[in-house]
Amino acid sequence: MSQNKITRRDLIKVFGASAVAATGLFGMSAKAYAKGANHVVIIGGGVGGSVCAKYLRFADADVKITMIEQNPEYITCLRSNDVMVGYHTLDELTFNYNTMREKYGINVMIDQVTGVDYDRKTVSTKNGEKVQYDRLVVSPGVDFRFQDYEGLSKELSDTKIPHAYKAGPQTLLLQKQLESIPQGGTAIICPPQNPFRCPPGPYERASLFAEWMQKHNPRGKVLICDPKDRFTKDGPFKKGWERLYGYGTDNSMIEWISGSQGGRVVGVDAKNMTIETDGDDHKGDLINIIPNQQAGKIAQIIGLTNHSGWCPIDRHTMESTLHKDVWVLGDSSIADAMPKSGYAAGSQAKVAAQAIADSLHGRSPGKAIYSNVCYSLAGENYGVSIAAIYEVRDGLIKPKGKSAGVSPITDKPAQPILEAVYQKNWQREFVKDVFS
Amino acid sequence: MKLKSLMVAFGMMAMALVANAEPKQATGQAMSWQCAPCHGINGQEFNEAMPPLAGMKKDEFVKAMIAFREGTRAAIIMDRVARGFNDAEIEAMAVWFEKQPAIQWENMTYVPTAGGKYEPK
Ligand SMILES: Cc1cc2nc3c(=O)[nH]c(=O)nc-3n(C[C@H](O)[C@H](O)[C@H](O)COP(=O)(O)OP(=O)(O)OC[C@H]3O[C@@H](n4cnc5c(N)ncnc54)[C@H](O)[C@@H]3O)c2cc1C
């Protein structure tokens, strides 16, 4: 098949009729595929899926790539905490798939995947499409376990007790609730049990709420009811809270109740705006329960999860250990020491993209090297971070060399100020790595 | 045995050997891709606080990374990152970054020739 002479019929053969119609595939850069070109299908156009699509294009110019995403636009969770306190708008965090299509020749289908037939290597969708694959990538994010809390449900989270742990309407609902807290009122944040998406997320949120209250509700208070006794970057976070919000004093704007102090929330009474914990009941003007989590629903439906509720993978490649020629990325995967972060999802996606290209061309992949850096804000100009490079050792993904570490606690004001600068630099750069 | 099936047999033996061996070092490209979320796609970000890596002289990259790793250069975060890489890995990344064009990534365009590649607009 000669370059640029790809016909509508060719495209339909490759991608299916409604895919061609729905995506305007004809508008993309004139990318022609050889007959019998390999087809990689990606479920989920979030961080893991999009980075994988793009870097697979870098690793293999000739492979056909189809990404199936249920929403026409993606709103990043990253920096969605900022939206609640007015440092960002949701619009600034919203991305479409035009560049994916035009610059990288990726066929983006807006549709929901409903099942996979592993024998026939076919993905089926809500709109009735059947898409054949040679390699399948699954990166569907997380699913929430509302059932772990008496009185909580998905409906309640959409209306009164938002988790705001997928960016969108719930982010704006929580923002409105923060603004509506009466003077001297209380915001309750209930982080989930490990493992969960964005381990510093709830604590960053508490920090930004406290900072917002300093300006708009100076007698207000943030209460964190935690099932855990430690949390990521707790050293630098608590130091930041001491410096910024009087943490540890009687007038602290943030109070943290750990698991052993009875902080675990077991139920909610939405009518009376009260949570029940292992310790006392607490009344709040805002209640933000971030439920326990498990692999994205579709990963469960198509049998990629084990007893833990997450997806086991070959640590060298991110290929599923339960189904052949299927890769699982990001939050849904069991990646040991790597946190469930966007940075980690992107890192895994790059390793997987190379491994998939290698597998299609009969090459053996090199040693897997992963990375993660999570920047959080303890205040608008006060950053804290955790960073590590990872390798596979003794069958597990572990920090490589002496790389793992959190921000040092020093008396130099430059450290947290520069980390906040880097945090903003990182966010701009990261979304480019995913979507530009 | 025909030549072709002999070659196939040899090929399979070679693959079996590779499969049993320790995986080889990650390529310079694979490791360098990991730097993109801060330093830009292929290190091609020229407008931010975190410095561009595309086109950086190899020796400069190696010197900087080793200084970060050994703690002889002040750092906010790069000391923690550099401690994850040995000399050979740093060298491989340095070689790869030196070859990347010193052009902002947004100014690169896809050229759909056979094999496909990205070139300056
Ligand atoms: C408040 C908050 C702040 C955060 N801040 C940071 C940060 O600063 N840095 C950082 O690194 N990470 C951060 N994260 C974490 C980051 O957002 C996630 O780790 C990352 O998005 C995981 O990528 P993923 O590909 O696994 O899932 P996602 O990015 O969630 O992508 C999953 C995609 O799959 C789609 N999908 C699911 N099921 C189907 C189906 N059946 N058919 C079609 N499509 C489907 C979804 O619509 C979605 O677009 C934050 C998270 C939160 C909640």
Coordinates of C-alpha atoms and ligand atoms in Angstrom, one line a residue:
Chain A
M1 CA 0.0 0.0 0.0
S2 CA 1.6 3.3 -1.1
Q3 CA 2.0 6.1 1.4
N4 CA -0.7 8.8 1.5
K5 CA -3.0 6.7 -0.7
I6 CA -4.9 5.3 2.2
T7 CA -8.6 5.0 1.3
R8 CA -11.7 5.3 3.4
R9 CA -12.2 1.6 2.8
D10 CA -8.7 0.7 4.2
L11 CA -9.4 2.8 7.3
I12 CA -12.8 1.1 7.8
K13 CA -11.2 -2.3 7.5
V14 CA -8.6 -1.4 10.1
F15 CA -10.7 0.5 12.6
G16 CA -14.4 -0.3 11.9
A17 CA -17.0 2.0 10.3
S18 CA -18.3 4.0 13.1
A19 CA -14.8 4.6 14.4
V20 CA -13.8 6.3 11.2
A21 CA -17.0 8.3 11.1
A22 CA -16.9 9.2 14.8
T23 CA -13.4 10.4 15.1
G24 CA -12.9 12.1 11.8
L25 CA -9.8 9.9 11.3
F26 CA -9.5 11.3 7.8
G27 CA -8.5 14.7 9.2
M28 CA -5.3 13.3 10.9
S29 CA -1.9 13.5 9.4
A30 CA -1.7 11.2 6.4
K31 CA -0.5 8.2 8.1
A32 CA -0.7 5.1 6.0
Y33 CA -0.2 1.6 7.5
A34 CA 1.2 -1.5 5.7
K35 CA -1.1 -4.4 5.2
G36 CA -0.9 -6.6 8.3
A37 CA 0.5 -3.8 10.5
N38 CA 0.2 -4.7 14.1
H39 CA -2.8 -3.2 16.0
V40 CA -2.4 -2.1 19.6
V41 CA -5.7 -1.2 21.3
I42 CA -5.6 1.0 24.5
I43 CA -8.5 1.1 26.9
G44 CA -8.6 4.4 28.8
G45 CA -7.3 7.8 27.5
G46 CA -6.1 9.1 30.9
V47 CA -2.5 9.5 31.9
G48 CA -1.3 5.9 31.4
G49 CA -3.3 5.3 28.2
S50 CA -2.3 8.5 26.5
V51 CA 1.4 8.4 27.4
C52 CA 1.5 4.8 26.2
A53 CA -0.1 5.7 22.9
K54 CA 2.3 8.5 22.3
Y55 CA 5.5 6.8 23.3
L56 CA 4.5 3.6 21.4
R57 CA 4.3 5.9 18.3
F58 CA 7.9 7.0 19.2
A59 CA 9.0 3.4 19.6
D60 CA 7.3 2.1 16.5
A61 CA 6.3 4.4 13.7
D62 CA 4.4 1.8 11.8
V63 CA 2.1 0.2 14.4
K64 CA -1.6 1.0 14.3
I65 CA -2.8 2.5 17.6
T66 CA -6.4 2.8 18.7
M67 CA -7.3 4.4 22.1
I68 CA -10.8 3.9 23.4
E69 CA -11.9 6.5 26.0
Q70 CA -15.4 7.0 27.3
N71 CA -15.2 10.8 27.6
P72 CA -14.5 13.3 24.8
E73 CA -12.3 15.4 27.1
Y74 CA -10.0 14.5 30.0
I75 CA -9.8 16.6 33.2
T76 CA -6.6 16.0 35.1
C77 CA -6.9 15.2 38.8
L78 CA -3.5 16.8 39.1
R79 CA -3.9 20.3 40.5
S80 CA -7.7 19.8 41.0
N81 CA -7.1 20.5 44.7
D82 CA -6.0 24.0 43.5
V83 CA -9.4 24.5 41.8
M84 CA -11.2 24.2 45.1
V85 CA -9.3 27.2 46.5
G86 CA -9.2 29.2 43.3
Y87 CA -5.5 28.8 42.2
H88 CA -6.6 27.0 39.0
T89 CA -9.8 26.7 37.0
L90 CA -11.2 23.4 35.8
D91 CA -10.9 24.6 32.2
E92 CA -7.2 24.9 32.6
L93 CA -7.1 21.3 33.6
T94 CA -9.2 20.1 30.6
F95 CA -7.6 18.5 27.6
N96 CA -9.0 17.1 24.3
Y97 CA -7.5 14.4 22.0
N98 CA -6.9 16.5 18.9
T99 CA -3.1 16.4 19.2
M100 CA -3.2 12.7 19.9
R101 CA -4.9 12.2 16.6
E102 CA -3.1 14.8 14.5
K103 CA 0.5 14.7 15.7
Y104 CA 0.7 11.1 16.7
G105 CA -1.7 9.4 14.3
I106 CA -3.6 7.7 17.0
N107 CA -7.2 6.6 16.4
V108 CA -9.1 7.9 19.4
M109 CA -12.6 6.4 19.7
I110 CA -15.0 8.0 22.2
D111 CA -16.8 4.9 23.5
Q112 CA -17.0 2.8 26.6
V113 CA -15.4 -0.6 26.6
T114 CA -17.7 -3.3 28.0
G115 CA -15.8 -6.5 27.5
V116 CA -12.9 -8.4 26.0
D117 CA -12.8 -11.8 24.3
Y118 CA -9.3 -13.0 24.9
D119 CA -9.6 -16.0 22.5
R120 CA -10.7 -13.9 19.6
K121 CA -8.5 -10.9 20.8
T122 CA -11.5 -8.6 20.4
V123 CA -12.7 -5.6 22.5
S124 CA -16.4 -4.8 22.5
T125 CA -17.9 -1.5 23.3
K126 CA -21.2 0.1 24.4
N127 CA -21.8 1.4 20.9
G128 CA -21.6 -2.1 19.6
E129 CA -18.1 -1.9 18.1
K130 CA -15.8 -4.9 18.0
V131 CA -12.2 -4.0 17.7
Q132 CA -9.5 -6.6 17.1
Y133 CA -6.1 -6.2 18.7
D134 CA -2.7 -7.8 18.6
R135 CA -1.7 -6.2 21.9
L136 CA -4.1 -4.7 24.5
V137 CA -3.3 -2.0 27.0
V138 CA -5.6 -1.3 30.0
S139 CA -5.3 1.9 32.1
P140 CA -8.7 2.6 33.6
G141 CA -7.8 4.3 36.8
V142 CA -9.6 3.5 40.1
D143 CA -13.0 2.4 41.3
F144 CA -14.3 3.5 44.7
R145 CA -15.5 1.1 47.4
F146 CA -18.5 3.1 48.8
Q147 CA -19.6 -0.2 50.4
D148 CA -16.9 0.1 53.0
Y149 CA -18.8 2.9 54.7
E150 CA -22.2 2.7 56.3
G151 CA -24.6 5.2 54.6
L152 CA -22.3 6.1 51.7
S153 CA -23.1 5.6 48.0
K154 CA -22.1 6.9 44.6
E155 CA -25.3 9.0 44.5
L156 CA -24.5 10.6 47.8
S157 CA -20.9 11.4 46.6
D158 CA -22.4 13.2 43.6
T159 CA -24.7 15.3 45.7
K160 CA -23.7 15.8 49.3
I161 CA -20.5 13.9 50.4
P162 CA -18.2 14.4 47.4
H163 CA -14.9 12.5 47.2
A164 CA -13.6 14.8 44.4
Y165 CA -11.0 12.2 43.7
K166 CA -11.9 12.1 40.0
A167 CA -11.8 15.7 38.7
G168 CA -15.0 17.1 37.4
P169 CA -18.4 18.2 38.9
Q170 CA -17.4 16.9 42.3
T171 CA -14.4 19.2 42.4
L172 CA -16.7 22.1 41.9
L173 CA -19.2 20.8 44.4
L174 CA -16.5 20.6 47.1
Q175 CA -15.3 24.1 46.2
K176 CA -18.8 25.4 46.7
Q177 CA -19.1 23.5 50.0
L178 CA -15.8 25.0 51.2
E179 CA -17.0 28.5 50.4
S180 CA -20.3 27.8 52.3
I181 CA -18.8 26.8 55.6
P182 CA -20.0 29.2 58.2
Q183 CA -17.4 31.3 60.0
G184 CA -15.6 29.1 62.6
G185 CA -17.0 25.9 61.0
T186 CA -15.3 22.6 60.2
A187 CA -14.2 20.8 57.1
I188 CA -13.7 17.0 57.6
I189 CA -11.4 15.1 55.3
C190 CA -11.3 11.3 55.5
P191 CA -8.4 9.8 53.5
P192 CA -8.7 6.1 52.5
Q193 CA -6.8 3.0 53.5
N194 CA -3.6 2.1 51.5
P195 CA -3.2 1.6 48.6
F196 CA -4.9 4.5 46.9
R197 CA -4.5 7.0 44.0
C198 CA -2.3 10.0 44.9
P199 CA -1.1 9.2 48.4
P200 CA -0.4 12.9 49.3
G201 CA -3.7 14.2 47.7
P202 CA -5.8 14.3 50.9
Y203 CA -3.0 16.0 52.9
E204 CA -2.4 18.6 50.2
R205 CA -6.1 19.2 50.1
A206 CA -6.2 19.8 53.9
S207 CA -3.2 22.2 53.6
L208 CA -4.9 24.2 50.8
F209 CA -8.2 24.3 52.7
A210 CA -6.4 25.7 55.8
E211 CA -4.6 28.3 53.7
W212 CA -8.0 29.3 52.1
M213 CA -9.5 29.6 55.6
Q214 CA -6.7 31.8 56.8
K215 CA -7.9 34.4 54.3
H216 CA -11.7 33.7 54.3
N217 CA -12.7 31.9 57.5
P218 CA -9.9 32.5 60.0
R219 CA -11.7 30.6 62.9
G220 CA -12.4 27.7 60.6
K221 CA -10.8 24.3 61.0
V222 CA -9.7 21.3 59.0
L223 CA -10.1 17.9 60.7
I224 CA -8.4 14.9 59.1
C225 CA -9.8 11.5 60.2
D226 CA -7.3 8.9 59.0
P227 CA -7.4 5.1 59.1
K228 CA -3.5 5.2 59.0
D229 CA -0.8 6.1 61.4
R230 CA 1.6 7.4 58.8
F231 CA 1.1 9.1 55.4
T232 CA 3.5 9.9 52.6
K233 CA 5.8 12.9 53.2
D234 CA 4.3 13.2 56.7
G235 CA 7.6 14.7 58.0
P236 CA 7.8 17.6 55.6
F237 CA 4.0 18.1 55.5
K238 CA 3.7 18.4 59.4
K239 CA 6.7 20.7 59.4
G240 CA 4.9 22.9 56.8
W241 CA 1.7 22.8 58.9
E242 CA 3.6 23.9 62.0
R243 CA 5.1 26.8 60.1
L244 CA 2.0 27.9 58.3
Y245 CA -1.1 26.8 60.3
G246 CA 0.1 26.4 63.9
Y247 CA 0.0 22.6 63.8
G248 CA 0.5 21.1 67.2
T249 CA -0.7 24.2 69.1
D250 CA -4.2 24.8 70.6
N251 CA -5.0 27.2 67.8
S252 CA -3.9 24.8 64.9
M253 CA -6.1 25.1 61.8
I254 CA -5.4 21.4 61.0
E255 CA -6.0 18.5 63.3
W256 CA -5.0 15.0 62.3
I257 CA -6.5 12.0 64.0
S258 CA -4.5 8.9 63.2
G259 CA -5.8 5.3 62.9
S260 CA -4.6 4.3 66.4
Q261 CA -6.3 7.4 67.8
G262 CA -9.6 6.1 66.3
G263 CA -9.5 8.1 63.1
R264 CA -10.9 5.5 60.8
V265 CA -14.4 6.5 59.5
V266 CA -16.9 3.7 59.3
G267 CA -20.1 5.5 58.4
V268 CA -21.8 8.7 57.6
D269 CA -25.1 10.3 58.5
A270 CA -25.5 12.8 55.7
K271 CA -28.7 14.3 57.1
N272 CA -27.0 15.4 60.3
M273 CA -23.6 15.9 58.6
T274 CA -21.9 13.6 61.0
I275 CA -19.3 10.8 60.6
E276 CA -18.9 7.8 62.8
T277 CA -15.3 6.7 63.4
D278 CA -13.6 4.1 65.5
G279 CA -13.3 6.9 68.1
D280 CA -15.8 9.7 68.5
D281 CA -18.5 10.9 66.1
H282 CA -17.6 14.2 64.4
K283 CA -19.9 16.9 63.0
G284 CA -18.7 18.8 59.9
D285 CA -20.0 21.6 57.7
L286 CA -18.2 19.8 54.8
I287 CA -17.5 16.1 54.8
N288 CA -15.1 14.8 52.2
I289 CA -14.8 11.0 52.4
I290 CA -12.3 9.7 49.9
P291 CA -13.3 6.0 49.8
N292 CA -11.0 3.0 49.7
Q293 CA -10.2 2.0 46.2
Q294 CA -9.6 -0.9 43.8
A295 CA -8.7 -1.3 40.1
G296 CA -10.9 0.5 37.6
K297 CA -14.2 -1.3 37.0
I298 CA -13.5 -2.6 33.5
A299 CA -10.3 -4.2 34.8
Q300 CA -12.4 -6.2 37.2
I301 CA -15.0 -7.0 34.6
I302 CA -12.5 -8.4 32.2
G303 CA -10.7 -10.5 34.8
L304 CA -7.4 -8.7 35.2
T305 CA -7.6 -8.3 39.0
N306 CA -6.6 -10.8 41.7
H307 CA -8.0 -11.2 45.3
S308 CA -6.5 -7.8 46.3
G309 CA -8.8 -6.0 43.9
W310 CA -5.7 -4.8 41.9
C311 CA -4.0 -6.1 38.7
P312 CA -0.9 -8.3 39.0
I313 CA 1.7 -7.6 36.4
D314 CA 5.2 -8.8 35.2
R315 CA 7.4 -6.1 36.8
H316 CA 9.8 -6.0 33.9
T317 CA 7.2 -5.1 31.3
M318 CA 3.8 -4.3 33.0
E319 CA 2.3 -7.2 31.1
S320 CA -0.6 -8.8 32.9
T321 CA 0.3 -12.1 34.6
L322 CA -3.3 -13.3 34.2
H323 CA -3.8 -12.7 30.4
K324 CA -1.3 -12.9 27.6
D325 CA -0.7 -9.9 25.3
V326 CA -2.5 -7.6 27.7
W327 CA -0.7 -4.8 29.6
V328 CA -2.1 -3.0 32.7
L329 CA -0.8 0.4 33.6
G330 CA -1.2 3.1 36.2
D331 CA -3.4 3.1 39.3
S332 CA -5.0 -0.3 38.5
S333 CA -1.7 -2.1 38.5
I334 CA 0.2 -3.7 41.4
A335 CA 3.5 -1.8 41.2
D336 CA 4.9 -2.4 44.7
A337 CA 6.9 0.6 45.9
M338 CA 5.7 2.9 43.2
P339 CA 2.8 5.1 44.3
K340 CA -0.4 5.4 42.3
S341 CA 0.4 8.7 40.8
G342 CA 0.2 10.3 37.4
Y343 CA 4.0 10.5 37.2
A344 CA 4.2 6.7 37.9
A345 CA 1.4 5.9 35.4
G346 CA 3.4 7.8 32.7
S347 CA 6.6 6.1 33.7
Q348 CA 5.1 2.7 33.5
A349 CA 3.4 3.6 30.2
K350 CA 6.8 4.4 28.6
V351 CA 8.3 1.1 29.8
A352 CA 5.3 -0.7 28.5
A353 CA 5.4 1.1 25.1
Q354 CA 9.0 0.0 24.6
A355 CA 8.2 -3.6 25.8
I356 CA 5.2 -3.8 23.5
A357 CA 7.2 -2.6 20.5
D358 CA 10.0 -5.0 21.4
S359 CA 7.5 -7.9 21.7
L360 CA 6.0 -7.1 18.3
H361 CA 9.5 -7.2 16.7
G362 CA 10.8 -10.2 18.5
R363 CA 13.4 -8.2 20.6
S364 CA 13.9 -8.8 24.3
P365 CA 13.3 -5.7 26.4
G366 CA 16.1 -4.0 28.3
K367 CA 16.1 -3.7 32.1
A368 CA 13.0 -1.8 33.2
I369 CA 13.7 1.6 34.9
Y370 CA 10.8 3.5 36.4
S371 CA 10.6 6.9 38.1
N372 CA 8.3 8.9 40.2
V373 CA 8.3 12.5 41.6
C374 CA 5.3 13.8 43.5
Y375 CA 5.2 17.4 44.3
S376 CA 2.5 18.7 46.7
L377 CA 1.7 22.1 48.1
A378 CA 1.6 22.5 51.8
G379 CA 0.8 26.1 50.9
E380 CA 0.7 28.1 47.6
N381 CA 4.4 28.9 48.0
Y382 CA 5.5 25.9 50.1
G383 CA 6.3 22.7 48.2
V384 CA 7.1 19.3 49.5
S385 CA 8.2 16.4 47.3
I386 CA 9.1 12.7 47.2
A387 CA 11.3 11.3 44.4
A388 CA 12.7 7.9 43.4
I389 CA 14.1 5.9 40.5
Y390 CA 12.9 2.3 40.5
E391 CA 14.2 -1.1 39.3
V392 CA 13.1 -4.7 39.6
R393 CA 14.9 -6.5 42.4
D394 CA 14.0 -9.8 44.1
G395 CA 10.9 -9.9 42.0
L396 CA 9.6 -6.6 43.2
I397 CA 9.7 -3.0 42.0
K398 CA 12.0 -1.2 44.5
P399 CA 13.9 2.1 44.7
K400 CA 17.1 1.9 42.8
G401 CA 20.4 3.0 44.4
K402 CA 19.9 5.5 47.2
S403 CA 17.4 7.5 45.1
A404 CA 14.3 7.4 47.3
G405 CA 13.7 10.4 49.4
V406 CA 11.4 13.2 50.6
S407 CA 12.2 16.9 50.9
P408 CA 14.8 17.5 53.6
I409 CA 13.6 19.6 56.5
T410 CA 15.9 22.5 56.8
D411 CA 15.8 26.1 58.1
K412 CA 16.5 27.4 54.6
P413 CA 13.3 29.0 53.3
A414 CA 14.6 28.5 49.7
Q415 CA 13.9 24.7 49.8
P416 CA 10.1 24.8 50.1
I417 CA 9.8 28.0 48.0
L418 CA 11.7 26.5 45.1
E419 CA 9.8 23.2 45.4
A420 CA 6.6 25.2 44.9
V421 CA 8.2 26.8 41.8
Y422 CA 9.2 23.4 40.5
Q423 CA 5.8 22.0 41.3
K424 CA 4.2 24.5 39.0
N425 CA 6.9 23.9 36.4
W426 CA 6.3 20.2 36.7
Q427 CA 2.5 20.4 36.2
R428 CA 2.9 22.4 33.0
E429 CA 5.5 20.0 31.7
F430 CA 3.7 16.9 32.8
V431 CA 0.5 17.6 31.0
K432 CA 2.6 18.4 27.9
D433 CA 4.2 14.9 28.2
V434 CA 0.7 13.4 28.3
F435 CA -1.3 15.5 25.8
S436 CA 1.0 17.7 23.6
Chain B
M1 CA 17.9 -29.5 6.9
K2 CA 17.2 -26.6 4.7
L3 CA 19.2 -23.4 5.2
K4 CA 16.0 -21.5 6.2
S5 CA 14.9 -23.9 8.9
L6 CA 18.5 -24.0 10.2
M7 CA 18.4 -20.3 10.5
V8 CA 15.1 -20.4 12.3
A9 CA 16.5 -23.0 14.7
F10 CA 19.5 -20.9 15.4
G11 CA 17.3 -17.8 15.8
M12 CA 15.2 -19.6 18.4
M13 CA 18.3 -20.9 20.3
A14 CA 19.6 -17.3 20.4
M15 CA 16.3 -16.1 21.7
A16 CA 16.2 -18.7 24.3
L17 CA 19.6 -17.7 25.5
V18 CA 18.6 -14.1 25.6
A19 CA 15.5 -15.0 27.5
N20 CA 17.5 -16.7 30.2
A21 CA 20.1 -13.9 30.5
E22 CA 19.8 -11.0 32.9
P23 CA 18.1 -8.2 30.9
K24 CA 20.5 -5.9 29.4
Q25 CA 20.9 -2.3 30.6
A26 CA 18.0 -0.1 29.7
T27 CA 18.8 2.0 26.5
G28 CA 19.7 5.6 26.8
Q29 CA 16.4 6.5 25.2
A30 CA 14.3 4.4 27.5
M31 CA 16.0 6.1 30.6
S32 CA 15.9 9.6 29.1
W33 CA 12.1 9.3 28.4
Q34 CA 11.7 9.1 32.2
C35 CA 13.1 12.7 32.5
A36 CA 10.3 14.2 30.3
P37 CA 7.7 15.1 32.9
C38 CA 10.1 17.8 34.3
H39 CA 12.5 18.5 31.4
G40 CA 10.2 18.3 28.4
I41 CA 9.5 15.7 25.8
N42 CA 13.0 14.5 24.7
G43 CA 14.4 17.2 27.0
Q44 CA 13.1 19.8 24.5
E45 CA 11.6 22.4 27.0
F46 CA 13.4 25.8 26.8
N47 CA 11.0 28.0 28.7
E48 CA 11.0 26.7 32.2
A49 CA 12.9 26.7 35.5
M50 CA 13.9 23.1 35.0
P51 CA 16.7 23.2 32.4
P52 CA 16.5 21.7 28.9
L53 CA 18.5 18.6 28.3
A54 CA 18.1 18.3 24.5
G55 CA 21.4 19.1 22.8
M56 CA 23.3 19.3 26.1
K57 CA 27.0 18.5 25.7
K58 CA 27.6 14.9 26.8
D59 CA 30.4 15.8 29.3
E60 CA 28.3 18.6 30.8
F61 CA 25.4 16.2 31.5
V62 CA 27.7 13.5 33.0
K63 CA 29.5 16.1 35.2
A64 CA 26.2 17.5 36.5
M65 CA 24.6 14.1 37.2
I66 CA 27.7 12.8 39.1
A67 CA 28.0 16.0 41.1
F68 CA 24.3 15.8 42.1
R69 CA 24.7 12.1 42.9
E70 CA 27.8 12.7 45.1
G71 CA 26.2 15.7 46.8
T72 CA 28.9 18.1 45.6
R73 CA 26.4 20.3 43.7
A74 CA 23.5 22.0 45.6
A75 CA 20.1 20.6 44.6
I76 CA 16.4 20.8 45.5
I77 CA 15.5 17.4 44.1
M78 CA 18.1 16.3 41.5
D79 CA 20.4 14.8 44.2
R80 CA 17.6 12.3 45.1
V81 CA 17.0 11.5 41.4
A82 CA 20.7 11.2 40.4
R83 CA 21.4 8.7 43.2
G84 CA 19.3 6.2 41.2
F85 CA 21.8 6.0 38.3
N86 CA 25.2 4.4 37.9
D87 CA 28.0 5.8 35.7
A88 CA 27.2 3.6 32.6
E89 CA 23.5 4.7 32.8
I90 CA 24.4 8.3 33.1
E91 CA 26.7 8.0 30.1
A92 CA 24.0 6.4 28.0
M93 CA 21.5 9.2 28.8
A94 CA 24.1 11.8 28.1
V95 CA 24.9 10.3 24.7
W96 CA 21.2 10.2 23.8
F97 CA 20.3 13.8 25.0
E98 CA 23.3 15.3 23.1
K99 CA 21.7 14.0 19.9
Q100 CA 18.3 15.6 20.5
P101 CA 17.6 18.9 18.6
A102 CA 17.7 22.0 20.7
I103 CA 14.2 23.0 19.6
Q104 CA 11.1 23.5 21.6
W105 CA 9.0 20.3 21.3
E106 CA 5.9 22.2 20.1
N107 CA 7.9 23.3 17.1
M108 CA 8.4 19.8 15.9
T109 CA 6.1 18.2 13.4
Y110 CA 5.4 14.6 12.3
V111 CA 6.7 13.6 8.9
P112 CA 4.8 10.7 7.6
T113 CA 7.6 9.2 5.5
A114 CA 8.3 5.5 5.8
G115 CA 9.3 4.8 9.3
G116 CA 7.8 8.2 10.3
K117 CA 9.8 10.7 12.3
Y118 CA 9.6 14.1 14.0
E119 CA 11.4 17.1 12.5
P120 CA 11.5 20.8 13.1
K121 CA 8.5 22.6 11.4
Ligands
LIG1 C1 -6.8 15.3 43.9 C2 -5.7 14.5 43.1 C3 -4.5 15.1 42.8 C4 -3.5 14.5 42.1 N1 -2.3 15.1 41.9 C5 -1.3 14.4 41.3 C6 -0.1 15.0 41.1 O1 0.2 16.2 41.5 N2 0.9 14.3 40.5 C7 0.7 13.0 40.1 O2 1.6 12.4 39.5 N3 -0.5 12.4 40.2 C8 -1.5 13.1 40.8 N4 -2.8 12.5 41.0 C9 -2.9 11.0 40.6 C10 -3.2 10.9 39.1 O3 -4.4 11.6 38.7 C11 -3.5 9.4 38.8 O4 -2.6 8.6 39.4 C12 -3.4 9.1 37.3 O5 -4.5 9.8 36.6 C13 -3.5 7.6 37.0 O6 -3.5 7.4 35.6 P1 -4.4 6.2 35.0 O7 -4.1 6.1 33.6 O8 -4.2 5.0 35.9 O9 -5.9 6.6 35.3 P2 -6.7 7.9 34.7 O10 -5.8 9.0 34.4 O11 -7.8 8.1 35.7 O12 -7.3 7.4 33.3 C14 -8.3 6.4 33.2 C15 -9.1 6.7 32.0 O13 -9.8 5.5 31.6 C16 -11.1 5.9 31.2 N5 -11.9 4.6 31.3 C17 -12.2 3.9 32.4 N6 -12.9 2.9 32.1 C18 -13.2 2.9 30.8 C19 -14.0 2.1 29.9 N7 -14.6 1.0 30.3 N8 -14.0 2.4 28.6 C20 -13.3 3.6 28.1 N9 -12.6 4.4 29.0 C21 -12.6 4.0 30.3 C22 -11.5 7.0 32.1 O14 -12.5 7.8 31.6 C23 -10.2 7.8 32.2 O15 -10.1 8.8 31.3 C24 -3.8 13.1 41.6 C25 -5.0 12.5 41.9 C26 -6.0 13.2 42.6 C27 -7.3 12.6 42.8

